[in-house]
Amino acid sequence: RGVLACGHRRGWPSPVELARAAGPRASFVVCPQVDNPENLGSVIRIADVFGVDAVLASARCPDPLSRRVLRVSMGTALRVPVVTLDDLEDELGRLRRDHGFETVATVVDPTAEPLERVKRTGRLAVFLGSEGHGLGPEWLALCDRRLTIPMRAGAESLNLAVAAGIVLYHLMKAEPAAGTH
């Protein structure tokens, strides 16, 4: 079929610039290692639906502008900033330390905070783990809190995109906890 279009890919603003533009309720989804392009596309689409300001991904994730990610995201990967970072861990430390982001890990762990009890604070970075292994210990160490979607005993974990939809629906609609902005 040949080439349909050719262009130069411009980068998105840095996470700090995106946080400043988004203001006191900036919201990021963090994907340290999503292996499946379809799941990344779904997460981007869900982030768009619920008004997340950006998706931060490591270089281990699929290219957010690959054909499969674009198709599954229904093109929202062209609208929602998806910033791929080689130094994701350092950038998140800076957002947390210097820009007041609360970092929240999504985990399958009955000892984690049940989602329905979690109150949204001001600036928020929600970590989503890989499809097969969840978040590694190095990512969990960067998080202030761990939350889980309660499931019946013996149930398998949810698909990454389904879990992202449930978590983001709850956190993006929630009012800030008392005393936070």
PDB file of C-alpha atoms in Angstrom:
ATOM      1  CA  ARG A   1       0.000   0.000   0.000  1.00  0.00           C
ATOM      2  CA  GLY A   2       2.946   2.353   0.278  1.00  0.00           C
ATOM      3  CA  VAL A   3       3.487   5.265   2.604  1.00  0.00           C
ATOM      4  CA  LEU A   4       0.366   7.189   3.620  1.00  0.00           C
ATOM      5  CA  ALA A   5       2.094   9.922   5.563  1.00  0.00           C
ATOM      6  CA  CYS A   6       5.475  10.870   6.826  1.00  0.00           C
ATOM      7  CA  GLY A   7       6.306  13.334   9.543  1.00  0.00           C
ATOM      8  CA  HIS A   8       8.566  14.347  12.359  1.00  0.00           C
ATOM      9  CA  ARG A   9       7.529  13.204  15.839  1.00  0.00           C
ATOM     10  CA  ARG A  10       7.642  16.065  18.332  1.00  0.00           C
ATOM     11  CA  GLY A  11       8.195  15.257  21.950  1.00  0.00           C
ATOM     12  CA  TRP A  12       5.733  15.983  24.708  1.00  0.00           C
ATOM     13  CA  PRO A  13       6.588  18.473  27.441  1.00  0.00           C
ATOM     14  CA  SER A  14       8.484  17.069  30.421  1.00  0.00           C
ATOM     15  CA  PRO A  15       6.513  15.592  33.339  1.00  0.00           C
ATOM     16  CA  VAL A  16       7.357  18.684  35.424  1.00  0.00           C
ATOM     17  CA  GLU A  17       5.989  20.980  32.694  1.00  0.00           C
ATOM     18  CA  LEU A  18       2.858  18.818  32.407  1.00  0.00           C
ATOM     19  CA  ALA A  19       2.380  18.923  36.189  1.00  0.00           C
ATOM     20  CA  ARG A  20       2.701  22.708  36.271  1.00  0.00           C
ATOM     21  CA  ALA A  21       0.177  23.074  33.446  1.00  0.00           C
ATOM     22  CA  ALA A  22      -2.274  20.683  35.121  1.00  0.00           C
ATOM     23  CA  GLY A  23      -2.208  22.488  38.460  1.00  0.00           C
ATOM     24  CA  PRO A  24      -2.862  21.256  41.994  1.00  0.00           C
ATOM     25  CA  ARG A  25      -4.855  18.163  40.951  1.00  0.00           C
ATOM     26  CA  ALA A  26      -2.439  16.893  38.323  1.00  0.00           C
ATOM     27  CA  SER A  27      -2.924  13.187  37.653  1.00  0.00           C
ATOM     28  CA  PHE A  28      -0.481  10.823  35.987  1.00  0.00           C
ATOM     29  CA  VAL A  29      -0.667   7.124  35.221  1.00  0.00           C
ATOM     30  CA  VAL A  30       2.727   5.449  35.532  1.00  0.00           C
ATOM     31  CA  CYS A  31       3.507   2.311  33.515  1.00  0.00           C
ATOM     32  CA  PRO A  32       6.981   1.011  34.389  1.00  0.00           C
ATOM     33  CA  GLN A  33       6.607  -2.123  32.259  1.00  0.00           C
ATOM     34  CA  VAL A  34       3.497  -2.845  30.248  1.00  0.00           C
ATOM     35  CA  ASP A  35       4.462  -5.590  27.806  1.00  0.00           C
ATOM     36  CA  ASN A  36       1.365  -5.788  25.624  1.00  0.00           C
ATOM     37  CA  PRO A  37       0.717  -2.931  23.153  1.00  0.00           C
ATOM     38  CA  GLU A  38      -3.029  -3.576  23.365  1.00  0.00           C
ATOM     39  CA  ASN A  39      -2.979  -3.055  27.129  1.00  0.00           C
ATOM     40  CA  LEU A  40      -0.966   0.148  26.774  1.00  0.00           C
ATOM     41  CA  GLY A  41      -3.437   1.414  24.177  1.00  0.00           C
ATOM     42  CA  SER A  42      -6.343   0.573  26.479  1.00  0.00           C
ATOM     43  CA  VAL A  43      -4.702   2.318  29.444  1.00  0.00           C
ATOM     44  CA  ILE A  44      -4.151   5.445  27.343  1.00  0.00           C
ATOM     45  CA  ARG A  45      -7.777   5.432  26.195  1.00  0.00           C
ATOM     46  CA  ILE A  46      -9.022   4.953  29.770  1.00  0.00           C
ATOM     47  CA  ALA A  47      -6.706   7.739  30.990  1.00  0.00           C
ATOM     48  CA  ASP A  48      -8.259  10.046  28.383  1.00  0.00           C
ATOM     49  CA  VAL A  49     -11.817   9.120  29.376  1.00  0.00           C
ATOM     50  CA  PHE A  50     -11.216   9.961  33.039  1.00  0.00           C
ATOM     51  CA  GLY A  51      -9.189  13.128  32.467  1.00  0.00           C
ATOM     52  CA  VAL A  52      -5.723  11.936  33.442  1.00  0.00           C
ATOM     53  CA  ASP A  53      -3.147  14.565  32.475  1.00  0.00           C
ATOM     54  CA  ALA A  54      -0.424  12.228  31.182  1.00  0.00           C
ATOM     55  CA  VAL A  55       0.794   8.649  30.994  1.00  0.00           C
ATOM     56  CA  LEU A  56       4.424   8.179  31.989  1.00  0.00           C
ATOM     57  CA  ALA A  57       6.026   5.042  30.588  1.00  0.00           C
ATOM     58  CA  SER A  58       9.465   3.512  30.778  1.00  0.00           C
ATOM     59  CA  ALA A  59      11.460   2.675  27.689  1.00  0.00           C
ATOM     60  CA  ARG A  60      10.527  -0.995  28.329  1.00  0.00           C
ATOM     61  CA  CYS A  61       6.914  -0.296  27.290  1.00  0.00           C
ATOM     62  CA  PRO A  62       5.721  -0.513  23.675  1.00  0.00           C
ATOM     63  CA  ASP A  63       6.065   2.588  21.502  1.00  0.00           C
ATOM     64  CA  PRO A  64       2.931   4.666  22.266  1.00  0.00           C
ATOM     65  CA  LEU A  65       2.710   5.672  18.606  1.00  0.00           C
ATOM     66  CA  SER A  66       3.015   2.138  17.242  1.00  0.00           C
ATOM     67  CA  ARG A  67       0.208   0.984  14.978  1.00  0.00           C
ATOM     68  CA  ARG A  68      -1.296  -1.398  17.567  1.00  0.00           C
ATOM     69  CA  VAL A  69      -1.225   1.081  20.469  1.00  0.00           C
ATOM     70  CA  LEU A  70      -2.744   3.812  18.290  1.00  0.00           C
ATOM     71  CA  ARG A  71      -5.484   1.505  17.053  1.00  0.00           C
ATOM     72  CA  VAL A  72      -6.497   0.248  20.494  1.00  0.00           C
ATOM     73  CA  SER A  73      -6.285   3.747  22.001  1.00  0.00           C
ATOM     74  CA  MET A  74      -8.653   4.928  19.245  1.00  0.00           C
ATOM     75  CA  GLY A  75      -6.143   7.672  18.478  1.00  0.00           C
ATOM     76  CA  THR A  76      -6.110   9.118  21.991  1.00  0.00           C
ATOM     77  CA  ALA A  77      -2.360   8.401  22.138  1.00  0.00           C
ATOM     78  CA  LEU A  78      -2.099  11.440  19.856  1.00  0.00           C
ATOM     79  CA  ARG A  79      -3.989  13.645  22.334  1.00  0.00           C
ATOM     80  CA  VAL A  80      -3.023  12.388  25.795  1.00  0.00           C
ATOM     81  CA  PRO A  81       0.651  13.023  26.512  1.00  0.00           C
ATOM     82  CA  VAL A  82       2.411   9.660  26.717  1.00  0.00           C
ATOM     83  CA  VAL A  83       5.922  10.456  27.852  1.00  0.00           C
ATOM     84  CA  THR A  84       8.455   7.647  27.506  1.00  0.00           C
ATOM     85  CA  LEU A  85      11.376   8.118  29.878  1.00  0.00           C
ATOM     86  CA  ASP A  86      14.690   6.307  30.198  1.00  0.00           C
ATOM     87  CA  ASP A  87      14.989   7.737  33.721  1.00  0.00           C
ATOM     88  CA  LEU A  88      11.411   7.097  34.884  1.00  0.00           C
ATOM     89  CA  GLU A  89      12.465   6.252  38.434  1.00  0.00           C
ATOM     90  CA  ASP A  90      14.454   9.493  38.838  1.00  0.00           C
ATOM     91  CA  GLU A  91      11.679  11.598  37.295  1.00  0.00           C
ATOM     92  CA  LEU A  92       9.088  10.119  39.653  1.00  0.00           C
ATOM     93  CA  GLY A  93      11.311  10.785  42.642  1.00  0.00           C
ATOM     94  CA  ARG A  94      11.562  14.420  41.540  1.00  0.00           C
ATOM     95  CA  LEU A  95       7.773  14.717  41.077  1.00  0.00           C
ATOM     96  CA  ARG A  96       7.207  13.251  44.513  1.00  0.00           C
ATOM     97  CA  ARG A  97       9.918  15.223  46.309  1.00  0.00           C
ATOM     98  CA  ASP A  98       9.731  18.604  44.551  1.00  0.00           C
ATOM     99  CA  HIS A  99       6.196  18.795  43.200  1.00  0.00           C
ATOM    100  CA  GLY A 100       4.022  17.188  45.867  1.00  0.00           C
ATOM    101  CA  PHE A 101       2.839  14.078  44.035  1.00  0.00           C
ATOM    102  CA  GLU A 102       1.404  11.244  46.077  1.00  0.00           C
ATOM    103  CA  THR A 103       2.437   7.939  44.529  1.00  0.00           C
ATOM    104  CA  VAL A 104      -0.007   5.050  44.671  1.00  0.00           C
ATOM    105  CA  ALA A 105       0.733   1.440  43.709  1.00  0.00           C
ATOM    106  CA  THR A 106      -2.037  -0.807  42.418  1.00  0.00           C
ATOM    107  CA  VAL A 107      -1.459  -4.310  43.780  1.00  0.00           C
ATOM    108  CA  VAL A 108      -3.144  -7.667  44.220  1.00  0.00           C
ATOM    109  CA  ASP A 109      -2.675  -7.911  47.961  1.00  0.00           C
ATOM    110  CA  PRO A 110      -5.388  -8.398  50.585  1.00  0.00           C
ATOM    111  CA  THR A 111      -3.381  -6.317  53.084  1.00  0.00           C
ATOM    112  CA  ALA A 112      -3.378  -3.233  50.820  1.00  0.00           C
ATOM    113  CA  GLU A 113      -5.959  -0.452  51.234  1.00  0.00           C
ATOM    114  CA  PRO A 114      -9.267  -1.459  49.632  1.00  0.00           C
ATOM    115  CA  LEU A 115     -10.030   0.914  46.765  1.00  0.00           C
ATOM    116  CA  GLU A 116     -13.359   2.056  48.225  1.00  0.00           C
ATOM    117  CA  ARG A 117     -11.544   3.457  51.299  1.00  0.00           C
ATOM    118  CA  VAL A 118      -8.942   5.408  49.327  1.00  0.00           C
ATOM    119  CA  LYS A 119      -9.457   9.173  49.301  1.00  0.00           C
ATOM    120  CA  ARG A 120      -8.002  11.226  46.511  1.00  0.00           C
ATOM    121  CA  THR A 121      -5.382  13.787  47.476  1.00  0.00           C
ATOM    122  CA  GLY A 122      -4.034  16.669  45.352  1.00  0.00           C
ATOM    123  CA  ARG A 123      -1.382  15.607  42.849  1.00  0.00           C
ATOM    124  CA  LEU A 124      -1.460  11.906  42.119  1.00  0.00           C
ATOM    125  CA  ALA A 125       0.669   9.344  40.261  1.00  0.00           C
ATOM    126  CA  VAL A 126      -1.016   5.931  39.920  1.00  0.00           C
ATOM    127  CA  PHE A 127       1.352   3.044  39.191  1.00  0.00           C
ATOM    128  CA  LEU A 128       0.103   0.126  37.078  1.00  0.00           C
ATOM    129  CA  GLY A 129       2.172  -3.061  36.957  1.00  0.00           C
ATOM    130  CA  SER A 130       2.935  -5.499  34.188  1.00  0.00           C
ATOM    131  CA  GLU A 131       0.342  -7.992  33.107  1.00  0.00           C
ATOM    132  CA  GLY A 132       2.102 -11.063  34.466  1.00  0.00           C
ATOM    133  CA  HIS A 133       4.114  -9.850  37.434  1.00  0.00           C
ATOM    134  CA  GLY A 134       2.612  -6.595  38.704  1.00  0.00           C
ATOM    135  CA  LEU A 135       4.931  -3.921  40.058  1.00  0.00           C
ATOM    136  CA  GLY A 136       8.484  -4.839  40.962  1.00  0.00           C
ATOM    137  CA  PRO A 137       9.904  -4.060  44.411  1.00  0.00           C
ATOM    138  CA  GLU A 138      11.852  -1.064  43.084  1.00  0.00           C
ATOM    139  CA  TRP A 139       8.563   0.552  41.968  1.00  0.00           C
ATOM    140  CA  LEU A 140       6.697  -0.359  45.138  1.00  0.00           C
ATOM    141  CA  ALA A 141       9.474   1.361  47.106  1.00  0.00           C
ATOM    142  CA  LEU A 142       8.666   4.625  45.287  1.00  0.00           C
ATOM    143  CA  CYS A 143       5.032   4.536  46.350  1.00  0.00           C
ATOM    144  CA  ASP A 144       3.473   6.224  49.352  1.00  0.00           C
ATOM    145  CA  ARG A 145       0.462   3.892  49.410  1.00  0.00           C
ATOM    146  CA  ARG A 146      -0.713   0.555  48.062  1.00  0.00           C
ATOM    147  CA  LEU A 147      -4.291   0.007  47.008  1.00  0.00           C
ATOM    148  CA  THR A 148      -6.184  -3.008  45.780  1.00  0.00           C
ATOM    149  CA  ILE A 149      -9.512  -3.837  44.202  1.00  0.00           C
ATOM    150  CA  PRO A 150     -11.105  -6.307  46.619  1.00  0.00           C
ATOM    151  CA  MET A 151     -12.034  -9.581  44.917  1.00  0.00           C
ATOM    152  CA  ARG A 152     -13.596 -12.786  46.124  1.00  0.00           C
ATOM    153  CA  ALA A 153     -11.194 -15.318  47.597  1.00  0.00           C
ATOM    154  CA  GLY A 154      -9.624 -17.524  44.937  1.00  0.00           C
ATOM    155  CA  ALA A 155     -10.420 -15.187  42.028  1.00  0.00           C
ATOM    156  CA  GLU A 156      -7.708 -14.486  39.476  1.00  0.00           C
ATOM    157  CA  SER A 157      -6.466 -10.933  39.104  1.00  0.00           C
ATOM    158  CA  LEU A 158      -8.172  -8.598  36.660  1.00  0.00           C
ATOM    159  CA  ASN A 159      -6.866  -7.706  33.218  1.00  0.00           C
ATOM    160  CA  LEU A 160      -4.638  -4.619  33.362  1.00  0.00           C
ATOM    161  CA  ALA A 161      -7.048  -2.459  31.364  1.00  0.00           C
ATOM    162  CA  VAL A 162     -10.077  -3.497  33.441  1.00  0.00           C
ATOM    163  CA  ALA A 163      -8.232  -2.777  36.691  1.00  0.00           C
ATOM    164  CA  ALA A 164      -7.023   0.577  35.330  1.00  0.00           C
ATOM    165  CA  GLY A 165     -10.600   1.536  34.455  1.00  0.00           C
ATOM    166  CA  ILE A 166     -11.932   0.700  37.902  1.00  0.00           C
ATOM    167  CA  VAL A 167      -9.093   2.433  39.761  1.00  0.00           C
ATOM    168  CA  LEU A 168      -9.084   5.569  37.603  1.00  0.00           C
ATOM    169  CA  TYR A 169     -12.864   5.904  37.744  1.00  0.00           C
ATOM    170  CA  HIS A 170     -12.701   5.908  41.537  1.00  0.00           C
ATOM    171  CA  LEU A 171      -9.669   8.165  41.939  1.00  0.00           C
ATOM    172  CA  MET A 172     -10.538  10.720  39.282  1.00  0.00           C
ATOM    173  CA  LYS A 173     -14.088  11.271  40.554  1.00  0.00           C
ATOM    174  CA  ALA A 174     -13.107  11.399  44.207  1.00  0.00           C
ATOM    175  CA  GLU A 175     -12.972  14.698  46.029  1.00  0.00           C
ATOM    176  CA  PRO A 176      -9.697  15.618  47.698  1.00  0.00           C
ATOM    177  CA  ALA A 177      -9.262  14.392  51.249  1.00  0.00           C
ATOM    178  CA  ALA A 178      -9.935  17.057  53.897  1.00  0.00           C
ATOM    179  CA  GLY A 179      -7.101  19.538  54.224  1.00  0.00           C
ATOM    180  CA  THR A 180      -5.604  18.877  50.757  1.00  0.00           C
ATOM    181  CA  HIS A 181      -5.982  20.645  47.460  1.00  0.00           C
TER     182      HIS A 181
END
